[in-house]
Amino acid sequence: MGGKTKQDATVQIRDRAYALWEREGYPVGRDVEFWLTAEAQITKEINGSKPATARRAPRATAKATTTAKKAPTSQAKTRKSTKKAARTKRNGK
């Protein structure tokens, strides 16, 4: 694909992904799924019946990154809560 054709394909993919998202009722957190589905459909249309080459999904979504960061925080809170409870019990409060 040439430079302009690639830009045109990207616009088509974006529009198709948006249409898929609308059709599914605007679900949250499925943007990559809709993008990859639209990309496969547009690529198939551009290339005819040739299968699209496999592409890897992005490494992590914001949601996955947020979840990974929360685990150590909750452990730290648990330790603090345990220490506070031990101090309270020791002081008789």
Coordinates of N, CA and C in Angstrom, one line a residue:
M1 N 0.8 -1.2 0.0 CA 0.0 0.0 0.0 C 0.9 1.2 0.0
G2 N 0.5 2.3 -0.7 CA 1.2 3.5 -0.7 C 0.8 4.4 0.5
G3 N 1.5 5.5 0.6 CA 1.2 6.4 1.7 C -0.2 6.9 1.9
K4 N -0.8 7.4 0.8 CA -2.1 7.9 0.8 C -3.1 6.7 1.0
T5 N -2.9 5.6 0.4 CA -3.8 4.5 0.5 C -3.8 4.0 2.0
K6 N -2.6 4.0 2.6 CA -2.6 3.5 4.0 C -3.4 4.5 4.9
Q7 N -3.3 5.8 4.6 CA -4.1 6.8 5.4 C -5.6 6.6 5.2
D8 N -5.9 6.3 3.9 CA -7.3 6.0 3.6 C -7.8 4.8 4.3
A9 N -7.0 3.8 4.3 CA -7.4 2.5 5.0 C -7.6 2.8 6.5
T10 N -6.7 3.6 7.1 CA -6.8 3.9 8.5 C -8.1 4.6 8.8
V11 N -8.5 5.5 7.9 CA -9.8 6.2 8.1 C -10.9 5.3 8.0
Q12 N -10.8 4.4 7.0 CA -11.9 3.4 6.8 C -12.0 2.4 8.0
I13 N -10.9 2.0 8.6 CA -10.8 1.2 9.7 C -11.4 1.9 10.9
R14 N -11.1 3.1 11.1 CA -11.6 3.9 12.2 C -13.1 4.0 12.1
D15 N -13.6 4.3 10.9 CA -15.0 4.5 10.7 C -15.8 3.2 11.0
R16 N -15.2 2.1 10.5 CA -15.8 0.7 10.6 C -15.8 0.3 12.1
A17 N -14.7 0.6 12.8 CA -14.6 0.2 14.2 C -15.7 1.0 15.0
Y18 N -15.9 2.3 14.7 CA -16.9 3.1 15.3 C -18.3 2.5 15.1
A19 N -18.6 2.2 13.8 CA -19.9 1.6 13.5 C -20.1 0.3 14.2
L20 N -19.1 -0.6 14.3 CA -19.2 -1.8 15.1 C -19.5 -1.5 16.6
W21 N -18.8 -0.5 17.1 CA -19.0 -0.1 18.5 C -20.4 0.4 18.7
E22 N -20.9 1.2 17.8 CA -22.3 1.7 17.9 C -23.3 0.5 17.8
R23 N -23.1 -0.4 16.9 CA -24.0 -1.5 16.7 C -24.1 -2.4 17.9
E24 N -23.0 -2.5 18.7 CA -22.9 -3.3 19.9 C -23.5 -2.6 21.1
G25 N -23.9 -1.3 21.0 CA -24.4 -0.6 22.1 C -23.5 0.2 22.9
Y26 N -22.3 0.6 22.3 CA -21.3 1.5 23.0 C -20.7 0.8 24.2
P27 N -20.2 -0.4 24.1 CA -19.6 -1.1 25.3 C -18.3 -0.4 25.6
V28 N -18.0 -0.4 26.9 CA -16.7 0.1 27.4 C -15.6 -1.0 27.4
G29 N -14.4 -0.6 27.0 CA -13.3 -1.5 27.2 C -13.1 -2.5 26.0
R30 N -13.8 -2.4 24.9 CA -13.7 -3.3 23.8 C -13.1 -2.7 22.6
D31 N -12.5 -1.5 22.8 CA -12.0 -0.7 21.6 C -11.0 -1.5 20.8
V32 N -10.1 -2.2 21.4 CA -9.1 -3.0 20.6 C -9.8 -4.1 19.8
E33 N -10.8 -4.7 20.4 CA -11.5 -5.8 19.7 C -12.2 -5.2 18.4
F34 N -12.8 -4.1 18.6 CA -13.5 -3.5 17.4 C -12.5 -3.0 16.4
W35 N -11.4 -2.4 16.8 CA -10.4 -2.0 15.9 C -9.8 -3.2 15.1
L36 N -9.5 -4.3 15.7 CA -8.9 -5.4 15.0 C -9.9 -6.1 14.1
T37 N -11.2 -6.1 14.5 CA -12.2 -6.7 13.7 C -12.4 -5.8 12.4
A38 N -12.5 -4.5 12.6 CA -12.6 -3.6 11.5 C -11.4 -3.7 10.6
E39 N -10.2 -3.7 11.1 CA -9.0 -3.8 10.4 C -9.0 -5.1 9.5
A40 N -9.4 -6.2 10.1 CA -9.4 -7.5 9.3 C -10.5 -7.4 8.2
Q41 N -11.6 -6.7 8.4 CA -12.6 -6.6 7.4 C -12.2 -5.7 6.3
I42 N -11.6 -4.6 6.6 CA -11.1 -3.6 5.6 C -10.0 -4.2 4.8
T43 N -9.0 -4.9 5.5 CA -7.9 -5.5 4.8 C -8.4 -6.5 3.8
K44 N -9.4 -7.3 4.2 CA -10.0 -8.3 3.4 C -10.6 -7.7 2.1
E45 N -11.3 -6.6 2.4 CA -12.0 -5.9 1.3 C -11.0 -5.3 0.3
I46 N -9.9 -4.8 0.8 CA -8.8 -4.2 0.0 C -8.1 -5.2 -0.8
N47 N -7.8 -6.3 -0.2 CA -7.0 -7.4 -0.8 C -7.8 -8.4 -1.6
G48 N -9.1 -8.3 -1.5 CA -10.0 -9.3 -2.1 C -10.2 -10.4 -1.2
S49 N -9.9 -11.6 -1.6 CA -10.2 -12.8 -0.7 C -8.9 -13.2 0.0
K50 N -7.8 -12.5 -0.2 CA -6.5 -12.9 0.5 C -6.7 -12.7 2.0
P51 N -6.2 -13.7 2.8 CA -6.3 -13.5 4.2 C -5.3 -12.4 4.7
A52 N -5.8 -11.7 5.7 CA -5.0 -10.6 6.3 C -3.8 -11.3 7.1
T53 N -2.7 -10.6 7.1 CA -1.6 -11.0 7.9 C -1.9 -10.8 9.4
A54 N -1.5 -11.7 10.2 CA -1.8 -11.6 11.7 C -1.0 -10.5 12.3
R55 N -1.7 -9.7 13.1 CA -1.1 -8.6 13.8 C -1.3 -8.8 15.3
R56 N -0.3 -8.5 16.1 CA -0.5 -8.6 17.5 C -1.2 -7.4 18.1
A57 N -2.0 -7.7 19.1 CA -2.7 -6.7 19.8 C -1.7 -5.9 20.7
P58 N -2.1 -4.6 21.0 CA -1.2 -3.9 21.9 C -0.9 -4.6 23.2
R59 N 0.3 -4.4 23.8 CA 0.7 -5.1 25.0 C -0.3 -5.1 26.1
A60 N -0.7 -3.9 26.5 CA -1.6 -3.8 27.6 C -2.5 -2.6 27.5
T61 N -3.7 -2.8 27.9 CA -4.7 -1.7 27.9 C -4.5 -0.9 29.2
A62 N -5.1 0.2 29.2 CA -5.0 1.1 30.4 C -5.7 0.3 31.6
K63 N -6.7 -0.4 31.3 CA -7.4 -1.1 32.4 C -6.5 -2.2 33.0
A64 N -5.8 -2.9 32.1 CA -4.8 -4.0 32.6 C -3.7 -3.3 33.4
T65 N -3.2 -2.2 33.0 CA -2.1 -1.5 33.7 C -2.6 -1.1 35.0
T66 N -3.8 -0.5 35.1 CA -4.3 0.0 36.3 C -4.5 -1.2 37.3
T67 N -5.0 -2.3 36.8 CA -5.2 -3.5 37.7 C -3.9 -4.0 38.3
A68 N -2.8 -4.0 37.4 CA -1.5 -4.5 37.9 C -1.0 -3.5 38.9
K69 N -1.2 -2.3 38.8 CA -0.7 -1.3 39.8 C -1.5 -1.4 41.1
K70 N -2.7 -1.8 41.1 CA -3.5 -1.9 42.3 C -3.1 -3.0 43.3
A71 N -2.5 -4.1 42.8 CA -2.2 -5.2 43.7 C -1.2 -4.8 44.8
P72 N -0.1 -4.2 44.4 CA 0.9 -3.8 45.5 C 0.3 -2.8 46.5
T73 N -0.6 -1.9 46.0 CA -1.2 -0.9 46.9 C -2.0 -1.6 47.9
S74 N -2.9 -2.5 47.5 CA -3.8 -3.2 48.4 C -3.0 -4.0 49.4
Q75 N -1.8 -4.6 49.0 CA -1.0 -5.3 50.0 C -0.4 -4.3 51.0
A76 N 0.0 -3.2 50.6 CA 0.6 -2.2 51.5 C -0.5 -1.7 52.5
K77 N -1.7 -1.6 52.0 CA -2.8 -1.2 52.9 C -3.0 -2.3 54.0
T78 N -3.0 -3.5 53.6 CA -3.2 -4.6 54.5 C -2.1 -4.6 55.6
R79 N -0.9 -4.4 55.2 CA 0.2 -4.4 56.2 C 0.0 -3.2 57.1
K80 N -0.4 -2.0 56.6 CA -0.6 -0.9 57.5 C -1.7 -1.2 58.4
S81 N -2.8 -1.7 57.9 CA -4.0 -2.0 58.8 C -3.6 -3.0 59.9
T82 N -2.8 -4.0 59.5 CA -2.4 -5.0 60.5 C -1.5 -4.4 61.6
K83 N -0.5 -3.5 61.2 CA 0.3 -2.9 62.2 C -0.5 -2.0 63.1
K84 N -1.5 -1.2 62.5 CA -2.3 -0.4 63.3 C -3.1 -1.2 64.3
A85 N -3.7 -2.3 63.9 CA -4.5 -3.1 64.8 C -3.6 -3.7 65.9
A86 N -2.3 -4.1 65.6 CA -1.4 -4.6 66.6 C -1.1 -3.5 67.6
R87 N -0.9 -2.3 67.1 CA -0.5 -1.2 68.1 C -1.7 -0.9 69.0
T88 N -2.9 -0.9 68.4 CA -4.1 -0.6 69.2 C -4.3 -1.6 70.2
K89 N -4.1 -2.9 69.9 CA -4.3 -4.0 70.8 C -3.3 -3.9 71.9
R90 N -2.0 -3.6 71.6 CA -1.0 -3.4 72.5 C -1.2 -2.3 73.5
N91 N -1.7 -1.2 73.0 CA -2.0 0.0 73.9 C -3.3 -0.1 74.6
G92 N -4.1 -1.1 74.3 CA -5.3 -1.3 75.1 C -6.5 -0.4 74.6
K93 N -6.4 0.1 73.4 CA -7.4 1.0 72.9 C -8.4 0.3 72.0

